[in-house]
Amino acid sequence: EEEQRQAYQAVLDAMGDKPVIIRTIDVGGDKQLDYLPLPAEANPVLGLRGIRLAQVRPELLDQQLRALLQTRPLQRCRILLPMVTEVDELLHIRQRLDALASELGLSERPQLGVMIEVPAAALLAEQLAEHADFLSIGTNDLSQYTLAMDRDHAGLAARVDALHPALLRLIAQTCAGAAKHGRWVGVCGALASDPLATPVLIGLGVRELSVSSPQIAEIKARVRQLDTVKCACLSVELLNLGSAAAVRRACHQHWPLG
């Protein structure tokens, strides 16, 4: 616990006065840990992952939450829950966070967010946003679960495109649900670093992008050139297209790169 606390505190210290979002233990599927062997599964991508592991091994999550609650200043620490599929999972973790904070004598609570990685979470975004402080769309997993294509499959990976109109509809529904409760929506995943997607995400209501560091300057410059109202109008039209390729062609037409 103390080792974790020191690691988290070092990140907060390095980020100055900026907020830091830290995900709770997120292993399983393509994320494996040598020191935490998981049982062999026929389909690990649909198995014991993210919040599900925390349900089976609650002591691991409690240890992490205690470490996070001891970071300072606590208001800059935000906690993100992976692989949530229903509201009860969020409520359980919030209750656990409250109990641990009370044990530590804390009156303050960090913001608690939910990752939107599975279609069930996107479809329940409005209900989740009622109890979460923010939502973060994980486009990599959301793509493979929506399209039923393993993003690590050599023959299919190229077709797992997060600009597929079905994905855009889920993103739009997530943003609309969050807006009803005044929550902000971010995107963490490869799509956030795709400059072609930037105007679409902004148009659909995304307000934070988690971008790979080499592309921060490019995405920032892209954002500054955009008109939010125009993005919103044109992005809605993309929802009616029939393929990711069609969406990409329309994006190149509406918002040329370079």
mmCIF file of C-alpha atoms in Angstrom:
data_model
loop_
_atom_site.group_PDB
_atom_site.id
_atom_site.type_symbol
_atom_site.label_atom_id
_atom_site.label_comp_id
_atom_site.label_asym_id
_atom_site.label_seq_id
_atom_site.Cartn_x
_atom_site.Cartn_y
_atom_site.Cartn_z
ATOM 1 C CA GLU A 1 0.000 0.000 0.000
ATOM 2 C CA GLU A 2 2.755 2.441 0.919
ATOM 3 C CA GLU A 3 4.643 1.612 -2.281
ATOM 4 C CA GLN A 4 1.510 2.421 -4.286
ATOM 5 C CA ARG A 5 0.910 5.633 -2.365
ATOM 6 C CA GLN A 6 4.437 6.825 -3.110
ATOM 7 C CA ALA A 7 4.043 6.021 -6.813
ATOM 8 C CA TYR A 8 0.733 7.870 -7.072
ATOM 9 C CA GLN A 9 2.042 10.824 -5.078
ATOM 10 C CA ALA A 10 5.047 11.108 -7.378
ATOM 11 C CA VAL A 11 2.690 11.429 -10.361
ATOM 12 C CA LEU A 12 0.587 14.099 -8.636
ATOM 13 C CA ASP A 13 3.727 16.021 -7.675
ATOM 14 C CA ALA A 14 5.058 15.859 -11.231
ATOM 15 C CA MET A 15 1.785 17.218 -12.647
ATOM 16 C CA GLY A 16 1.888 20.475 -10.704
ATOM 17 C CA ASP A 17 -1.613 21.874 -10.278
ATOM 18 C CA LYS A 18 -3.220 19.663 -12.946
ATOM 19 C CA PRO A 19 -5.673 16.847 -12.151
ATOM 20 C CA VAL A 20 -4.499 13.249 -12.456
ATOM 21 C CA ILE A 21 -6.773 10.356 -13.426
ATOM 22 C CA ILE A 22 -5.645 6.975 -12.080
ATOM 23 C CA ARG A 23 -7.389 3.793 -13.188
ATOM 24 C CA THR A 24 -8.089 1.038 -10.685
ATOM 25 C CA ILE A 25 -6.460 -2.330 -11.308
ATOM 26 C CA ASP A 26 -7.122 -3.204 -14.934
ATOM 27 C CA VAL A 27 -5.761 -6.624 -15.870
ATOM 28 C CA GLY A 28 -7.069 -9.567 -17.830
ATOM 29 C CA GLY A 29 -7.510 -10.061 -21.555
ATOM 30 C CA ASP A 30 -4.476 -8.505 -23.243
ATOM 31 C CA LYS A 31 -3.256 -6.977 -19.944
ATOM 32 C CA GLN A 32 -1.402 -9.576 -17.874
ATOM 33 C CA LEU A 33 0.721 -9.220 -14.744
ATOM 34 C CA ASP A 34 3.500 -11.668 -13.845
ATOM 35 C CA TYR A 35 2.832 -11.262 -10.124
ATOM 36 C CA LEU A 36 -0.937 -11.792 -10.440
ATOM 37 C CA PRO A 37 -1.521 -15.000 -12.398
ATOM 38 C CA LEU A 38 -5.086 -15.387 -13.610
ATOM 39 C CA PRO A 39 -6.809 -18.686 -14.428
ATOM 40 C CA ALA A 40 -6.695 -19.811 -18.041
ATOM 41 C CA GLU A 41 -9.860 -18.801 -19.879
ATOM 42 C CA ALA A 42 -11.283 -19.931 -23.212
ATOM 43 C CA ASN A 43 -12.030 -16.299 -24.093
ATOM 44 C CA PRO A 44 -10.119 -13.983 -21.741
ATOM 45 C CA VAL A 45 -11.344 -10.821 -23.492
ATOM 46 C CA LEU A 46 -14.821 -11.749 -22.251
ATOM 47 C CA GLY A 47 -13.601 -13.056 -18.918
ATOM 48 C CA LEU A 48 -12.170 -11.852 -15.635
ATOM 49 C CA ARG A 49 -11.180 -8.287 -16.500
ATOM 50 C CA GLY A 50 -11.058 -4.873 -14.869
ATOM 51 C CA ILE A 51 -13.709 -4.319 -12.222
ATOM 52 C CA ARG A 52 -14.624 -8.012 -12.364
ATOM 53 C CA LEU A 53 -11.236 -8.953 -10.943
ATOM 54 C CA ALA A 54 -11.756 -6.406 -8.167
ATOM 55 C CA GLN A 55 -15.020 -8.143 -7.323
ATOM 56 C CA VAL A 56 -13.255 -11.503 -7.044
ATOM 57 C CA ARG A 57 -10.193 -10.089 -5.225
ATOM 58 C CA PRO A 58 -11.624 -7.127 -3.260
ATOM 59 C CA GLU A 59 -8.529 -6.863 -1.070
ATOM 60 C CA LEU A 60 -6.515 -5.737 -4.117
ATOM 61 C CA LEU A 61 -8.946 -2.913 -4.837
ATOM 62 C CA ASP A 62 -9.176 -1.887 -1.171
ATOM 63 C CA GLN A 63 -5.390 -1.613 -1.018
ATOM 64 C CA GLN A 64 -5.308 0.571 -4.110
ATOM 65 C CA LEU A 65 -8.172 2.784 -2.939
ATOM 66 C CA ARG A 66 -6.512 3.317 0.455
ATOM 67 C CA ALA A 67 -3.282 4.304 -1.273
ATOM 68 C CA LEU A 68 -5.126 6.729 -3.552
ATOM 69 C CA LEU A 69 -7.033 8.268 -0.643
ATOM 70 C CA GLN A 70 -3.737 9.111 1.038
ATOM 71 C CA THR A 71 -2.423 11.220 -1.854
ATOM 72 C CA ARG A 72 -2.321 15.005 -1.471
ATOM 73 C CA PRO A 73 -3.973 17.198 -2.536
ATOM 74 C CA LEU A 74 -6.813 14.731 -2.808
ATOM 75 C CA GLN A 75 -8.955 17.002 -4.988
ATOM 76 C CA ARG A 76 -6.447 16.599 -7.854
ATOM 77 C CA CYS A 77 -6.692 12.788 -7.734
ATOM 78 C CA ARG A 78 -9.457 11.268 -9.831
ATOM 79 C CA ILE A 79 -10.238 7.551 -9.810
ATOM 80 C CA LEU A 80 -11.408 5.694 -12.924
ATOM 81 C CA LEU A 81 -13.156 2.290 -12.895
ATOM 82 C CA PRO A 82 -12.559 -0.054 -15.870
ATOM 83 C CA MET A 83 -14.965 -2.536 -17.487
ATOM 84 C CA VAL A 84 -18.112 -1.369 -15.715
ATOM 85 C CA THR A 85 -21.296 -2.837 -17.195
ATOM 86 C CA GLU A 86 -23.999 -1.799 -14.704
ATOM 87 C CA VAL A 87 -24.819 0.888 -12.166
ATOM 88 C CA ASP A 88 -24.633 -1.458 -9.159
ATOM 89 C CA GLU A 89 -20.913 -1.998 -9.787
ATOM 90 C CA LEU A 90 -20.301 1.748 -9.588
ATOM 91 C CA LEU A 91 -22.460 2.138 -6.475
ATOM 92 C CA HIS A 92 -20.621 -0.696 -4.732
ATOM 93 C CA ILE A 93 -17.210 0.864 -5.377
ATOM 94 C CA ARG A 94 -18.453 4.307 -4.306
ATOM 95 C CA GLN A 95 -19.734 2.817 -1.058
ATOM 96 C CA ARG A 96 -16.398 1.086 -0.540
ATOM 97 C CA LEU A 97 -14.540 4.330 -1.236
ATOM 98 C CA ASP A 98 -16.708 6.147 1.310
ATOM 99 C CA ALA A 99 -16.111 3.460 3.933
ATOM 100 C CA LEU A 100 -12.331 3.494 3.460
ATOM 101 C CA ALA A 101 -12.246 7.300 3.520
ATOM 102 C CA SER A 102 -14.177 7.263 6.795
ATOM 103 C CA GLU A 103 -11.714 4.730 8.248
ATOM 104 C CA LEU A 104 -8.901 7.123 7.334
ATOM 105 C CA GLY A 105 -10.742 10.043 8.929
ATOM 106 C CA LEU A 106 -11.229 11.880 5.638
ATOM 107 C CA SER A 107 -14.154 14.165 4.893
ATOM 108 C CA GLU A 108 -13.045 14.815 1.307
ATOM 109 C CA ARG A 109 -13.649 12.387 -1.565
ATOM 110 C CA PRO A 110 -11.840 12.187 -4.912
ATOM 111 C CA GLN A 111 -13.869 12.286 -8.107
ATOM 112 C CA LEU A 112 -14.943 8.830 -9.262
ATOM 113 C CA GLY A 113 -15.346 8.108 -12.962
ATOM 114 C CA VAL A 114 -16.440 5.185 -15.114
ATOM 115 C CA MET A 115 -14.848 3.818 -18.258
ATOM 116 C CA ILE A 116 -17.241 3.269 -21.148
ATOM 117 C CA GLU A 117 -15.638 0.229 -22.767
ATOM 118 C CA VAL A 118 -18.562 -2.089 -23.427
ATOM 119 C CA PRO A 119 -21.807 -1.341 -25.291
ATOM 120 C CA ALA A 120 -23.821 -2.003 -22.112
ATOM 121 C CA ALA A 121 -22.085 0.907 -20.386
ATOM 122 C CA ALA A 122 -22.640 3.236 -23.342
ATOM 123 C CA LEU A 123 -26.324 2.335 -23.436
ATOM 124 C CA LEU A 124 -26.553 2.981 -19.678
ATOM 125 C CA ALA A 125 -24.501 6.181 -19.800
ATOM 126 C CA GLU A 126 -27.305 8.366 -18.493
ATOM 127 C CA GLN A 127 -27.861 6.086 -15.503
ATOM 128 C CA LEU A 128 -24.126 5.793 -14.821
ATOM 129 C CA ALA A 129 -23.637 9.557 -15.098
ATOM 130 C CA GLU A 130 -26.193 10.075 -12.342
ATOM 131 C CA HIS A 131 -23.753 8.476 -9.888
ATOM 132 C CA ALA A 132 -20.343 9.076 -11.535
ATOM 133 C CA ASP A 133 -18.408 12.345 -11.614
ATOM 134 C CA PHE A 134 -17.199 11.821 -15.192
ATOM 135 C CA LEU A 135 -17.168 9.238 -17.991
ATOM 136 C CA SER A 136 -14.180 8.137 -20.059
ATOM 137 C CA ILE A 137 -14.726 6.263 -23.320
ATOM 138 C CA GLY A 138 -12.166 3.525 -23.972
ATOM 139 C CA THR A 139 -12.445 3.361 -27.750
ATOM 140 C CA ASN A 140 -10.081 0.395 -28.191
ATOM 141 C CA ASP A 141 -12.180 -2.053 -26.204
ATOM 142 C CA LEU A 142 -15.479 -0.429 -27.150
ATOM 143 C CA SER A 143 -14.560 -1.024 -30.809
ATOM 144 C CA GLN A 144 -13.793 -4.697 -30.442
ATOM 145 C CA TYR A 145 -16.828 -5.412 -28.296
ATOM 146 C CA THR A 146 -19.198 -3.499 -30.582
ATOM 147 C CA LEU A 147 -17.810 -4.938 -33.819
ATOM 148 C CA ALA A 148 -17.224 -8.448 -32.374
ATOM 149 C CA MET A 149 -13.657 -8.365 -33.710
ATOM 150 C CA ASP A 150 -10.581 -9.092 -31.613
ATOM 151 C CA ARG A 151 -8.304 -6.057 -31.995
ATOM 152 C CA ASP A 152 -5.281 -8.364 -31.598
ATOM 153 C CA HIS A 153 -6.422 -10.701 -34.387
ATOM 154 C CA ALA A 154 -3.891 -10.478 -37.231
ATOM 155 C CA GLY A 155 -6.532 -10.820 -39.923
ATOM 156 C CA LEU A 156 -9.113 -8.477 -38.388
ATOM 157 C CA ALA A 157 -7.182 -5.736 -36.560
ATOM 158 C CA ALA A 158 -7.218 -3.421 -39.581
ATOM 159 C CA ARG A 159 -11.028 -3.537 -39.636
ATOM 160 C CA VAL A 160 -11.429 -2.576 -35.966
ATOM 161 C CA ASP A 161 -12.032 1.106 -36.720
ATOM 162 C CA ALA A 162 -13.468 3.306 -33.963
ATOM 163 C CA LEU A 163 -14.874 5.694 -36.595
ATOM 164 C CA HIS A 164 -17.445 3.044 -37.489
ATOM 165 C CA PRO A 165 -20.875 4.729 -37.354
ATOM 166 C CA ALA A 166 -22.070 2.202 -34.768
ATOM 167 C CA LEU A 167 -19.253 3.351 -32.469
ATOM 168 C CA LEU A 168 -20.082 6.985 -33.144
ATOM 169 C CA ARG A 169 -23.688 6.340 -32.158
ATOM 170 C CA LEU A 170 -22.539 4.852 -28.849
ATOM 171 C CA ILE A 171 -20.233 7.816 -28.267
ATOM 172 C CA ALA A 172 -23.077 10.207 -29.053
ATOM 173 C CA GLN A 173 -25.396 8.383 -26.653
ATOM 174 C CA THR A 174 -22.722 8.448 -23.946
ATOM 175 C CA CYS A 175 -22.224 12.194 -24.312
ATOM 176 C CA ALA A 176 -25.965 12.874 -24.361
ATOM 177 C CA GLY A 177 -26.490 10.774 -21.230
ATOM 178 C CA ALA A 178 -23.638 12.474 -19.403
ATOM 179 C CA ALA A 179 -24.891 15.935 -20.383
ATOM 180 C CA LYS A 180 -28.229 15.287 -18.681
ATOM 181 C CA HIS A 181 -26.383 15.175 -15.363
ATOM 182 C CA GLY A 182 -23.810 17.838 -16.167
ATOM 183 C CA ARG A 183 -20.915 15.363 -16.387
ATOM 184 C CA TRP A 184 -17.981 15.681 -18.753
ATOM 185 C CA VAL A 185 -16.889 12.930 -21.129
ATOM 186 C CA GLY A 186 -13.336 12.110 -22.155
ATOM 187 C CA VAL A 187 -11.863 9.651 -24.622
ATOM 188 C CA CYS A 188 -8.900 7.431 -23.830
ATOM 189 C CA GLY A 189 -7.909 5.142 -26.640
ATOM 190 C CA ALA A 190 -6.324 5.313 -30.055
ATOM 191 C CA LEU A 191 -9.159 7.388 -31.493
ATOM 192 C CA ALA A 192 -8.270 10.332 -29.240
ATOM 193 C CA SER A 193 -4.887 10.535 -30.986
ATOM 194 C CA ASP A 194 -6.349 10.408 -34.501
ATOM 195 C CA PRO A 195 -6.523 13.994 -35.830
ATOM 196 C CA LEU A 196 -9.156 12.949 -38.370
ATOM 197 C CA ALA A 197 -11.452 12.007 -35.480
ATOM 198 C CA THR A 198 -10.886 15.157 -33.409
ATOM 199 C CA PRO A 199 -13.708 17.243 -34.938
ATOM 200 C CA VAL A 200 -16.096 14.291 -34.770
ATOM 201 C CA LEU A 201 -15.458 13.684 -31.071
ATOM 202 C CA ILE A 202 -15.837 17.373 -30.265
ATOM 203 C CA GLY A 203 -19.001 17.521 -32.340
ATOM 204 C CA LEU A 204 -20.515 14.571 -30.477
ATOM 205 C CA GLY A 205 -19.839 16.205 -27.099
ATOM 206 C CA VAL A 206 -16.454 14.891 -25.936
ATOM 207 C CA ARG A 207 -14.622 17.474 -23.842
ATOM 208 C CA GLU A 208 -11.339 15.778 -22.910
ATOM 209 C CA LEU A 209 -8.886 13.780 -25.017
ATOM 210 C CA SER A 210 -6.224 11.460 -23.609
ATOM 211 C CA VAL A 211 -3.584 11.714 -26.323
ATOM 212 C CA SER A 212 -0.283 9.875 -26.785
ATOM 213 C CA SER A 213 2.460 12.343 -25.914
ATOM 214 C CA PRO A 214 4.074 12.700 -29.380
ATOM 215 C CA GLN A 215 0.744 13.917 -30.800
ATOM 216 C CA ILE A 216 -0.323 16.381 -28.121
ATOM 217 C CA ALA A 217 0.839 19.425 -30.094
ATOM 218 C CA GLU A 218 -0.826 18.224 -33.305
ATOM 219 C CA ILE A 219 -4.169 17.515 -31.613
ATOM 220 C CA LYS A 220 -4.063 20.821 -29.704
ATOM 221 C CA ALA A 221 -3.496 22.718 -32.950
ATOM 222 C CA ARG A 222 -6.324 20.789 -34.573
ATOM 223 C CA VAL A 223 -8.743 21.635 -31.749
ATOM 224 C CA ARG A 224 -7.917 25.346 -31.935
ATOM 225 C CA GLN A 225 -8.853 25.482 -35.623
ATOM 226 C CA LEU A 226 -12.315 23.973 -35.172
ATOM 227 C CA ASP A 227 -15.736 25.556 -34.845
ATOM 228 C CA THR A 228 -17.739 23.635 -32.222
ATOM 229 C CA VAL A 229 -21.142 24.412 -33.730
ATOM 230 C CA LYS A 230 -20.054 23.284 -37.190
ATOM 231 C CA CYS A 231 -18.519 20.135 -35.709
ATOM 232 C CA ALA A 232 -21.797 19.310 -33.964
ATOM 233 C CA CYS A 233 -23.882 19.782 -37.101
ATOM 234 C CA LEU A 234 -21.622 17.737 -39.359
ATOM 235 C CA SER A 235 -20.970 14.977 -36.801
ATOM 236 C CA VAL A 236 -24.682 14.203 -36.524
ATOM 237 C CA GLU A 237 -24.746 13.540 -40.273
ATOM 238 C CA LEU A 238 -21.966 10.964 -39.907
ATOM 239 C CA LEU A 239 -24.170 8.807 -37.689
ATOM 240 C CA ASN A 240 -26.282 7.928 -40.732
ATOM 241 C CA LEU A 241 -23.403 6.629 -42.867
ATOM 242 C CA GLY A 242 -22.941 2.911 -43.454
ATOM 243 C CA SER A 243 -19.283 2.188 -42.770
ATOM 244 C CA ALA A 244 -16.094 3.441 -41.154
ATOM 245 C CA ALA A 245 -14.631 4.043 -44.611
ATOM 246 C CA ALA A 246 -17.565 6.309 -45.487
ATOM 247 C CA VAL A 247 -17.096 8.228 -42.240
ATOM 248 C CA ARG A 248 -13.398 8.714 -42.954
ATOM 249 C CA ARG A 249 -14.120 9.973 -46.466
ATOM 250 C CA ALA A 250 -16.639 12.471 -45.098
ATOM 251 C CA CYS A 251 -14.169 13.623 -42.432
ATOM 252 C CA HIS A 252 -11.503 14.274 -45.051
ATOM 253 C CA GLN A 253 -14.058 16.279 -47.028
ATOM 254 C CA HIS A 254 -15.364 18.339 -44.079
ATOM 255 C CA TRP A 255 -12.108 18.774 -42.126
ATOM 256 C CA PRO A 256 -9.092 18.223 -44.405
ATOM 257 C CA LEU A 257 -5.793 17.379 -42.745
ATOM 258 C CA GLY A 258 -2.639 19.357 -43.371
#
